[in-house]
Amino acid sequence: MVRGHSISILGTLLGILLIPATAFRSGLNVVSGGEFPTPCPRTCFDAGPDHTGWDVYASLAELRQCQQSVVFDFAIYNPPTVNPQHIRACSVWGGQLFNEAPSPIQVSRRAANISNKTTVPSDVELAWWGDSPVSDSEDSGAANAASGLRNAGQYLRAASKQGKKTIFLVSAGKSVVGVYVGQRISNVDVADRLIPHLVGHILPRGLQDAAAVQLCGAGRAAEETLGIMASTDITKVQSALQNWTSGSCAQEQTGSSTLEGVELDILQPRTSAFRFSNSSENSPMRRYNPRPRQISKRDQCTTITVVQGDLCGTLAAKCGISDADFLKWNPKPDLCPNLVIDQEVCCSPGDLPNRRKQQNSDGSCATYDTVPDDNCSGISIRHGLTLDELERFNENTWGWNGCEGLWPGVRICVSEGDRPLPLPVPNAVCGPQMPDSEPPEKGKDLALMNPCPLNTCCNIWGQCGTTADYCTEATGTRQELAKVQNRCISNCGNKIIMGEKPSNFIKLGYFEAFNLERECLNMDASQVPSDYTHVHFAFVDLTPDYEVNIGDPLVKFQFEQFKNIPSAKRIAAFGGWAFSTEPASYKILRLGTEPENAEKLASNIARFIIDNGLDGVDIDWEYPGGPDLPEDDPGKASEGGYYLDFLKLLKQKLPGKSVSIAAPASYWYLRQFPLKKISEVVDYIVYMTYDLHGQWDHGNKWSTPGCPIGNCLRSHVNKTETLNTLSMITKAGVPSSKIIVGVSSYGRSFHMAAAGCTGVDCTYTGSRIVSDARPGRCTGTGGYLANAEINEILKRGGNVKSWIDEESDSNVMVYDEVEWVAWMDEDTKTRRKQIHFGGTCDWAVDLQNFVEPPSYNTAEDIPGAAGPIDWTGIKLNLYRTGAPACDLERRTVRSAYDSYKTIGQDVQRRSHEFMTIFSPKEESLGALSMVLDLLTIPVAGGGAMIFKNIFGSIVADDVLTDVAKDMTNAMISVGFSAAKSTDPASRVAGQEMAFNSIIDSTIELWEIQAASVLKKLFSGDDDSIRALTELTKDGRLTPGSRNGTVKDSDVSSKIAEEFAQEEIGKRAFYAVAIPTVWNETGQFPAVLDAGDCRGENAIPDIVSKDGSNYSYSCYDRRAYFLVSAPGTSEGWRCTPGEVKTIDPCDTQPFRLPRGINQLDGTKWGTVTHHDIIAGAVETYKKAGNRNGGNVEPNPNDKETFDALYDRDIRAPGIIKIPVCPAEQGHRNWVNGAVAKKEKFYPCN
């Protein structure tokens, strides 16, 4: 449910409204703790190096939607473009790949598990493909490739060898790295002795097509082969992996050379049948003789296994026996010409062991877990089976696609017996692969395990949703089913479940009680059309102690009018979006419904309904258990149950009256509701099937199907999507007769990216939080037009086109070439009635038409009025509480600006010192950029703190701190719009100035700004009336009044002097000036995210050890570093050599912004590097976790004002420094010549 003044900030948290309906495919990671779903898998740090603990994706296309570096594997013999795949992945964040590098103790333990090893010279080849020179102005791909190789080295150091081959890939930017290390080669050796050579080759030359190091061919077995390739072509990498797993080399290189002096450890596990010797063979990898195992049965021989490249002669040599003995103990006539990989042969007298496994005692089959380079032939041979037997044993095995589509990470049967429970998938949230699942009863369908909340569809990847990606049922052969990428396994289909026809159709309308706050398009409650059966009064507030409250004079007046509506059911609505999400009020319903408070809250609401003679109550809590509302304090799982119990209690206290709730048309939020049980308590549910799309979709590829960036022109009342959400709520068990379907009397509008392009694939401009659409003349919000405003544009004519979009069943209008809006006229709303649910709910009746004021009895209804008056006069008289203290208001504004003039003069006196410390030069700076940044200080970060102090002094009573906050909000909100009209371009545009001259210009502009603020404050428009009322009501600025302590007419000058002394304004000034100077002098500051806070030495190579004292901060449980990226990094300094316990590729530490060591909180306005990091992160979060987005410290945004008031310079929009993962920042720094062309470097 929207609430008038909050409509402009809906995008803050509604950007993922439909994510669950369009985005919970395989691999989407729903992070616990209240974060939004992300296209990236869990971090490798959290998932660990074992591939079985990684998240699963169905295609490389899905995996590529993650913008972070990713470590992954897949079936290397399956074409990478053929879907579905079974890709296991973890992401890299902050530079530290896994939980910890092996300690010296762990290294020694690993060595102790190796009974024999030898270090041998190795003819490792360095090869490259492509030889086109790369200019300095081109992106060579070197930084991405080097980053991926460094990640590969970290993985090799962390992964346990345990006698197994190592196969994996790394995706870094556009580069892909593929790694194969045979069973008998040390992973750590490869990381320390080979990867540095490859990085050293790529960095100075660029990646070109591909580059690799490989040890392969010349009859070498696969277990003694290794290869590492970096390329931008995954098919080239896949081909190389296929070659290496068979012992052969990647071919057709442009050039190659042999790495000199490379030695590698050749390993032999203690449990093997072999030991090394000093005997010499042609290949340096053949220096061993057998040590026969103890024969467990008299007739069994000791064995070895055939690998790629083996012949009978090489096998005899491995056994340490003569060719004649080999043939005698392996007498099969056609053995030598028909050797098969994984086949066992005898090295001693006796029969080959029987490798067939028996089923388990409980009747289940013996199992095997597949790996990336498996094939059915090898699996069958290793387990003594025929291919037909392997296929037969797995006809009903979960994840078995047959030998043609064998996936890694599938638990299959290698004997007779019942099928096993499949391996868990860490990111599965439904189905049999959900972690910690218990085996079902014998014979129970595995697909029915762990159903989704609300009976939504569960697909084969263990993800819940409501669209075709989850709900499509598939039939056919196993081979046919394997080709269906996201087929449904339980609760399939999205058919609406229709119940009995309602006895009476409800036509419900919400009345925005706050509509008189608009400059126009006002309505009185008495003017609600008479054809509505139910009218909801939006909204009645609650206090933190659960008392009912209607404080605003306009709302209070409208409530009295509302009570007298004659024909409709009069319902008081509590809550709404703003009340449920804003810091000052979001806890009221959350805590009020808890068992210890529910009685009081229910009693107070019931008493209010009864005392005012109303017909019912509507609770619009948005939303219980919300996993991201707010982000820093998400809802809890228990809230849904508490909400149900509260509604039961409220219903008991209101016999004969209706109780209803509002519910979101979003699985993401609705899944926390015990919806079926709630529907058994309430009389009806208002289902908010509007705002399905909006400006907040921009940048969110999950919100808009078929739209890669999310910014496609889509209707917010799309009928197809509406029907899909109706399927969800009816499948959840809510009777259709109790569902009131939402319709809207407003449109969502967009500024088209291209004139004439109006289809669903056409795009709009702006960002997630900034709409370029033209605001309505009354609603005043970009991206939102009331139906009355739309009809006014249509009647105006001219360059206007409108039509019915049949696919979405929406009205569409384009005007002035590039202004696009979708809405519902009355005919469209009527068609929604034909869906045959319990009724329709219209938000909102006051948005439909322009109406004239009713004929009030002005003497009684509106105190102070003396005859017919217009809407402005009505509002002015309702607000009037006494004569404003105009003189003190003027002096208050002047005192604040005088303090800034004093601050500016003080800054000028210290300008040489300031520039010496924070700038590498005292040269001219870009004047316009810096003045624009400094200009809003008096009405943003600094203004909030200064007026907070002023009004806190005037309103001295501690009980009245909220009053001081309201007064501060009123003053700086009026000031912000006036300040924005101050145009510095005519003074400084295109100029470069010395720092002192910039401050001179800023002070002059502050003077102009002060005059504009005063002019605006006393202009008499709606904004000024509201501000003056807030400042003066209850005698707040009247000396000697009950709420005031003002006794000295010179108080303003004393306050200004106090502010200058306390450096309140200086703090805001330097918080803006220091980052601006860093930016203007080519220091390229950035805040780098190094992952979870793990102590001061979390990521030691981001900055120097000493530098971390000045640049590191743990904020909101994340480790951040404030750094500078001038010039171009030397990249990774890799030193091939001995096996070490640290990474041999050391990252060049970032530099620090000049003067950062001076930010210790004792000077420069007490600004610290912790403040700058926190402010930059808050700006980044406000922009939707991205850089840019035109975030301003706009006090008219309630959330931003609260941050300004409570956090001063840390509020979003004050400090603008780019934020990104440390690894991304370093990659761009390495590629500085190209990357600096982009905005937000090094976080572009």
PDB file of C-alpha atoms in Angstrom, residues 541-728:
ATOM      1  CA  ASP A 541      -1.383   6.299  12.900  1.00  0.00           C
ATOM      2  CA  LEU A 542      -0.197   4.523  16.029  1.00  0.00           C
ATOM      3  CA  THR A 543       2.228   5.842  18.633  1.00  0.00           C
ATOM      4  CA  PRO A 544       5.184   3.808  19.920  1.00  0.00           C
ATOM      5  CA  ASP A 545       3.132   2.967  23.014  1.00  0.00           C
ATOM      6  CA  TYR A 546       0.344   1.572  20.769  1.00  0.00           C
ATOM      7  CA  GLU A 547      -2.121   4.426  21.187  1.00  0.00           C
ATOM      8  CA  VAL A 548      -4.226   5.466  18.184  1.00  0.00           C
ATOM      9  CA  ASN A 549      -3.219   8.901  16.928  1.00  0.00           C
ATOM     10  CA  ILE A 550      -4.379  11.361  14.281  1.00  0.00           C
ATOM     11  CA  GLY A 551      -2.047  14.309  14.764  1.00  0.00           C
ATOM     12  CA  ASP A 552      -2.057  16.212  11.500  1.00  0.00           C
ATOM     13  CA  PRO A 553      -4.816  18.862  11.419  1.00  0.00           C
ATOM     14  CA  LEU A 554      -5.663  18.107   7.786  1.00  0.00           C
ATOM     15  CA  VAL A 555      -5.968  14.374   8.418  1.00  0.00           C
ATOM     16  CA  LYS A 556      -7.959  14.958  11.597  1.00  0.00           C
ATOM     17  CA  PHE A 557     -10.376  17.208   9.718  1.00  0.00           C
ATOM     18  CA  GLN A 558     -10.775  14.632   6.947  1.00  0.00           C
ATOM     19  CA  PHE A 559     -11.416  11.863   9.454  1.00  0.00           C
ATOM     20  CA  GLU A 560     -14.378  13.765  10.849  1.00  0.00           C
ATOM     21  CA  GLN A 561     -15.700  14.153   7.321  1.00  0.00           C
ATOM     22  CA  PHE A 562     -15.062  10.477   6.599  1.00  0.00           C
ATOM     23  CA  LYS A 563     -17.127   9.359   9.587  1.00  0.00           C
ATOM     24  CA  ASN A 564     -20.181  10.926   7.973  1.00  0.00           C
ATOM     25  CA  ILE A 565     -20.022   9.045   4.665  1.00  0.00           C
ATOM     26  CA  PRO A 566     -23.609   7.745   4.362  1.00  0.00           C
ATOM     27  CA  SER A 567     -23.630   4.736   2.033  1.00  0.00           C
ATOM     28  CA  ALA A 568     -20.315   2.843   2.139  1.00  0.00           C
ATOM     29  CA  LYS A 569     -18.718   0.720   4.830  1.00  0.00           C
ATOM     30  CA  ARG A 570     -16.257   3.034   6.599  1.00  0.00           C
ATOM     31  CA  ILE A 571     -13.007   1.244   7.367  1.00  0.00           C
ATOM     32  CA  ALA A 572     -10.029   2.767   9.172  1.00  0.00           C
ATOM     33  CA  ALA A 573      -6.720   1.605   7.690  1.00  0.00           C
ATOM     34  CA  PHE A 574      -3.632   1.387   9.896  1.00  0.00           C
ATOM     35  CA  GLY A 575      -0.081   1.116   8.587  1.00  0.00           C
ATOM     36  CA  GLY A 576       0.882   1.602   4.967  1.00  0.00           C
ATOM     37  CA  TRP A 577       4.255   1.549   3.268  1.00  0.00           C
ATOM     38  CA  ALA A 578       5.756   4.585   4.982  1.00  0.00           C
ATOM     39  CA  PHE A 579       4.547   3.645   8.453  1.00  0.00           C
ATOM     40  CA  SER A 580       5.795   0.071   8.005  1.00  0.00           C
ATOM     41  CA  THR A 581       9.255   0.944   6.723  1.00  0.00           C
ATOM     42  CA  GLU A 582      10.374   4.321   8.058  1.00  0.00           C
ATOM     43  CA  PRO A 583      12.815   4.326  10.986  1.00  0.00           C
ATOM     44  CA  ALA A 584      10.512   6.206  13.340  1.00  0.00           C
ATOM     45  CA  SER A 585       7.590   3.812  13.008  1.00  0.00           C
ATOM     46  CA  TYR A 586       8.516   0.431  11.496  1.00  0.00           C
ATOM     47  CA  LYS A 587       8.839  -1.254  14.887  1.00  0.00           C
ATOM     48  CA  ILE A 588       5.365  -0.301  16.099  1.00  0.00           C
ATOM     49  CA  LEU A 589       3.470  -3.079  14.319  1.00  0.00           C
ATOM     50  CA  ARG A 590       6.426  -5.455  14.623  1.00  0.00           C
ATOM     51  CA  LEU A 591       6.568  -5.116  18.411  1.00  0.00           C
ATOM     52  CA  GLY A 592       2.876  -4.417  18.873  1.00  0.00           C
ATOM     53  CA  THR A 593       1.851  -7.818  17.531  1.00  0.00           C
ATOM     54  CA  GLU A 594       4.242  -9.707  19.810  1.00  0.00           C
ATOM     55  CA  PRO A 595       2.424 -11.663  22.529  1.00  0.00           C
ATOM     56  CA  GLU A 596       3.282  -9.281  25.366  1.00  0.00           C
ATOM     57  CA  ASN A 597       1.895  -6.239  23.477  1.00  0.00           C
ATOM     58  CA  ALA A 598      -0.844  -7.673  21.261  1.00  0.00           C
ATOM     59  CA  GLU A 599      -3.606  -7.277  23.842  1.00  0.00           C
ATOM     60  CA  LYS A 600      -2.952  -3.555  24.272  1.00  0.00           C
ATOM     61  CA  LEU A 601      -2.629  -2.862  20.564  1.00  0.00           C
ATOM     62  CA  ALA A 602      -5.748  -4.848  19.647  1.00  0.00           C
ATOM     63  CA  SER A 603      -7.773  -3.243  22.465  1.00  0.00           C
ATOM     64  CA  ASN A 604      -6.767   0.300  21.496  1.00  0.00           C
ATOM     65  CA  ILE A 605      -7.596  -0.243  17.817  1.00  0.00           C
ATOM     66  CA  ALA A 606     -10.904  -1.935  18.623  1.00  0.00           C
ATOM     67  CA  ARG A 607     -11.866   0.857  21.028  1.00  0.00           C
ATOM     68  CA  PHE A 608     -11.086   3.462  18.360  1.00  0.00           C
ATOM     69  CA  ILE A 609     -13.253   1.672  15.789  1.00  0.00           C
ATOM     70  CA  ILE A 610     -16.165   1.278  18.198  1.00  0.00           C
ATOM     71  CA  ASP A 611     -15.939   4.768  19.704  1.00  0.00           C
ATOM     72  CA  ASN A 612     -16.015   6.377  16.262  1.00  0.00           C
ATOM     73  CA  GLY A 613     -18.856   4.232  14.991  1.00  0.00           C
ATOM     74  CA  LEU A 614     -16.853   2.743  12.126  1.00  0.00           C
ATOM     75  CA  ASP A 615     -17.639  -0.464  10.270  1.00  0.00           C
ATOM     76  CA  GLY A 616     -14.272  -2.156  10.426  1.00  0.00           C
ATOM     77  CA  VAL A 617     -10.509  -2.020  10.405  1.00  0.00           C
ATOM     78  CA  ASP A 618      -7.836  -2.732   7.783  1.00  0.00           C
ATOM     79  CA  ILE A 619      -4.273  -3.591   8.829  1.00  0.00           C
ATOM     80  CA  ASP A 620      -1.710  -2.705   6.169  1.00  0.00           C
ATOM     81  CA  TRP A 621       1.528  -4.014   7.676  1.00  0.00           C
ATOM     82  CA  GLU A 622       4.102  -4.040   4.884  1.00  0.00           C
ATOM     83  CA  TYR A 623       5.322  -6.683   5.647  1.00  0.00           C
ATOM     84  CA  PRO A 624       5.573  -9.146   8.563  1.00  0.00           C
ATOM     85  CA  GLY A 625       8.815 -11.106   8.346  1.00  0.00           C
ATOM     86  CA  GLY A 626      10.019  -8.924   5.469  1.00  0.00           C
ATOM     87  CA  PRO A 627      13.550 -10.198   4.789  1.00  0.00           C
ATOM     88  CA  ASP A 628      14.855  -6.734   3.895  1.00  0.00           C
ATOM     89  CA  LEU A 629      12.524  -4.270   5.636  1.00  0.00           C
ATOM     90  CA  PRO A 630      14.536  -2.457   6.710  1.00  0.00           C
ATOM     91  CA  GLU A 631      17.841  -3.759   5.400  1.00  0.00           C
ATOM     92  CA  ASP A 632      19.701  -3.169   8.644  1.00  0.00           C
ATOM     93  CA  ASP A 633      16.984  -4.728  10.806  1.00  0.00           C
ATOM     94  CA  PRO A 634      15.089  -7.313   8.751  1.00  0.00           C
ATOM     95  CA  GLY A 635      11.941  -8.980   9.938  1.00  0.00           C
ATOM     96  CA  LYS A 636      11.961 -12.269  11.802  1.00  0.00           C
ATOM     97  CA  ALA A 637      10.351 -15.564  10.850  1.00  0.00           C
ATOM     98  CA  SER A 638       8.194 -15.451  13.988  1.00  0.00           C
ATOM     99  CA  GLU A 639       6.367 -12.299  12.866  1.00  0.00           C
ATOM    100  CA  GLY A 640       3.965 -14.125  10.553  1.00  0.00           C
ATOM    101  CA  GLY A 641       2.680 -16.302  13.390  1.00  0.00           C
ATOM    102  CA  TYR A 642       2.417 -13.347  15.765  1.00  0.00           C
ATOM    103  CA  TYR A 643       0.474 -11.438  13.107  1.00  0.00           C
ATOM    104  CA  LEU A 644      -2.017 -14.294  12.802  1.00  0.00           C
ATOM    105  CA  ASP A 645      -2.548 -14.415  16.566  1.00  0.00           C
ATOM    106  CA  PHE A 646      -2.980 -10.642  16.704  1.00  0.00           C
ATOM    107  CA  LEU A 647      -5.615 -10.716  13.945  1.00  0.00           C
ATOM    108  CA  LYS A 648      -7.513 -13.425  15.818  1.00  0.00           C
ATOM    109  CA  LEU A 649      -7.479 -11.259  18.928  1.00  0.00           C
ATOM    110  CA  LEU A 650      -8.577  -8.166  17.019  1.00  0.00           C
ATOM    111  CA  LYS A 651     -11.411 -10.057  15.353  1.00  0.00           C
ATOM    112  CA  GLN A 652     -12.654 -11.257  18.747  1.00  0.00           C
ATOM    113  CA  LYS A 653     -12.788  -7.671  19.990  1.00  0.00           C
ATOM    114  CA  LEU A 654     -14.797  -6.419  16.997  1.00  0.00           C
ATOM    115  CA  PRO A 655     -17.921  -8.594  16.753  1.00  0.00           C
ATOM    116  CA  GLY A 656     -20.113  -7.594  13.867  1.00  0.00           C
ATOM    117  CA  LYS A 657     -17.382  -5.498  12.262  1.00  0.00           C
ATOM    118  CA  SER A 658     -15.010  -6.385   9.458  1.00  0.00           C
ATOM    119  CA  VAL A 659     -11.286  -7.068   9.799  1.00  0.00           C
ATOM    120  CA  SER A 660      -9.126  -7.100   6.684  1.00  0.00           C
ATOM    121  CA  ILE A 661      -5.475  -6.965   5.737  1.00  0.00           C
ATOM    122  CA  ALA A 662      -3.456  -5.829   2.733  1.00  0.00           C
ATOM    123  CA  ALA A 663      -1.143  -8.410   1.145  1.00  0.00           C
ATOM    124  CA  PRO A 664       1.637  -7.995  -1.432  1.00  0.00           C
ATOM    125  CA  ALA A 665       1.457  -9.575  -4.868  1.00  0.00           C
ATOM    126  CA  SER A 666       5.021 -10.775  -4.412  1.00  0.00           C
ATOM    127  CA  TYR A 667       6.275 -14.180  -3.369  1.00  0.00           C
ATOM    128  CA  TRP A 668       9.367 -12.562  -1.834  1.00  0.00           C
ATOM    129  CA  TYR A 669       7.212 -10.788   0.765  1.00  0.00           C
ATOM    130  CA  LEU A 670       4.094 -12.961   0.809  1.00  0.00           C
ATOM    131  CA  ARG A 671       5.900 -16.194   1.717  1.00  0.00           C
ATOM    132  CA  GLN A 672       6.229 -15.044   5.343  1.00  0.00           C
ATOM    133  CA  PHE A 673       2.421 -14.822   5.751  1.00  0.00           C
ATOM    134  CA  PRO A 674       0.597 -17.885   7.142  1.00  0.00           C
ATOM    135  CA  LEU A 675      -1.870 -16.939   4.464  1.00  0.00           C
ATOM    136  CA  LYS A 676      -4.348 -19.814   4.538  1.00  0.00           C
ATOM    137  CA  LYS A 677      -4.839 -19.468   8.296  1.00  0.00           C
ATOM    138  CA  ILE A 678      -5.113 -15.675   8.055  1.00  0.00           C
ATOM    139  CA  SER A 679      -7.807 -16.033   5.390  1.00  0.00           C
ATOM    140  CA  GLU A 680      -9.841 -18.083   7.865  1.00  0.00           C
ATOM    141  CA  VAL A 681      -9.792 -15.132  10.310  1.00  0.00           C
ATOM    142  CA  VAL A 682     -10.255 -11.994   8.204  1.00  0.00           C
ATOM    143  CA  ASP A 683     -13.257 -10.980   6.155  1.00  0.00           C
ATOM    144  CA  TYR A 684     -11.246 -10.184   3.033  1.00  0.00           C
ATOM    145  CA  ILE A 685      -7.696  -9.566   1.816  1.00  0.00           C
ATOM    146  CA  VAL A 686      -6.769  -6.519  -0.228  1.00  0.00           C
ATOM    147  CA  TYR A 687      -4.364  -7.952  -2.804  1.00  0.00           C
ATOM    148  CA  MET A 688      -2.052  -5.225  -4.088  1.00  0.00           C
ATOM    149  CA  THR A 689      -1.849  -6.188  -7.759  1.00  0.00           C
ATOM    150  CA  TYR A 690      -0.466  -2.845  -8.871  1.00  0.00           C
ATOM    151  CA  ASP A 691       3.031  -1.363  -8.921  1.00  0.00           C
ATOM    152  CA  LEU A 692       4.199  -4.561 -10.585  1.00  0.00           C
ATOM    153  CA  HIS A 693       6.733  -2.379 -12.417  1.00  0.00           C
ATOM    154  CA  GLY A 694       8.204   1.062 -11.932  1.00  0.00           C
ATOM    155  CA  GLN A 695      11.361   3.159 -12.061  1.00  0.00           C
ATOM    156  CA  TRP A 696      12.835   0.965  -9.322  1.00  0.00           C
ATOM    157  CA  ASP A 697      13.213  -1.871 -11.868  1.00  0.00           C
ATOM    158  CA  HIS A 698      16.109  -0.006 -13.503  1.00  0.00           C
ATOM    159  CA  GLY A 699      19.314  -1.979 -13.109  1.00  0.00           C
ATOM    160  CA  ASN A 700      17.492  -5.036 -11.769  1.00  0.00           C
ATOM    161  CA  LYS A 701      17.551  -7.738 -14.436  1.00  0.00           C
ATOM    162  CA  TRP A 702      15.396 -10.023 -12.272  1.00  0.00           C
ATOM    163  CA  SER A 703      12.396  -7.726 -12.046  1.00  0.00           C
ATOM    164  CA  THR A 704      11.434  -7.625 -15.702  1.00  0.00           C
ATOM    165  CA  PRO A 705      11.397 -10.876 -17.725  1.00  0.00           C
ATOM    166  CA  GLY A 706      13.254 -10.553 -21.002  1.00  0.00           C
ATOM    167  CA  CYS A 707      14.827  -7.228 -20.076  1.00  0.00           C
ATOM    168  CA  PRO A 708      18.574  -7.513 -19.347  1.00  0.00           C
ATOM    169  CA  ILE A 709      18.870  -4.229 -17.431  1.00  0.00           C
ATOM    170  CA  GLY A 710      15.315  -4.080 -16.084  1.00  0.00           C
ATOM    171  CA  ASN A 711      14.526  -0.698 -17.672  1.00  0.00           C
ATOM    172  CA  CYS A 712      11.978  -1.798 -20.268  1.00  0.00           C
ATOM    173  CA  LEU A 713       8.631  -0.103 -20.751  1.00  0.00           C
ATOM    174  CA  ARG A 714       6.232  -2.355 -18.865  1.00  0.00           C
ATOM    175  CA  SER A 715       2.813  -1.742 -17.366  1.00  0.00           C
ATOM    176  CA  HIS A 716       2.545  -1.733 -13.582  1.00  0.00           C
ATOM    177  CA  VAL A 717      -0.924  -3.306 -13.878  1.00  0.00           C
ATOM    178  CA  ASN A 718      -0.061  -5.990 -16.433  1.00  0.00           C
ATOM    179  CA  LYS A 719      -2.975  -8.431 -16.533  1.00  0.00           C
ATOM    180  CA  THR A 720      -0.857 -11.505 -17.311  1.00  0.00           C
ATOM    181  CA  GLU A 721       1.343 -10.856 -14.297  1.00  0.00           C
ATOM    182  CA  THR A 722      -1.730 -10.069 -12.219  1.00  0.00           C
ATOM    183  CA  LEU A 723      -3.257 -13.443 -13.104  1.00  0.00           C
ATOM    184  CA  ASN A 724       0.015 -15.122 -12.234  1.00  0.00           C
ATOM    185  CA  THR A 725      -0.019 -13.574  -8.750  1.00  0.00           C
ATOM    186  CA  LEU A 726      -3.675 -14.562  -8.346  1.00  0.00           C
ATOM    187  CA  SER A 727      -2.649 -18.137  -9.036  1.00  0.00           C
ATOM    188  CA  MET A 728      -0.086 -17.827  -6.246  1.00  0.00           C
TER     189      MET A 728
END
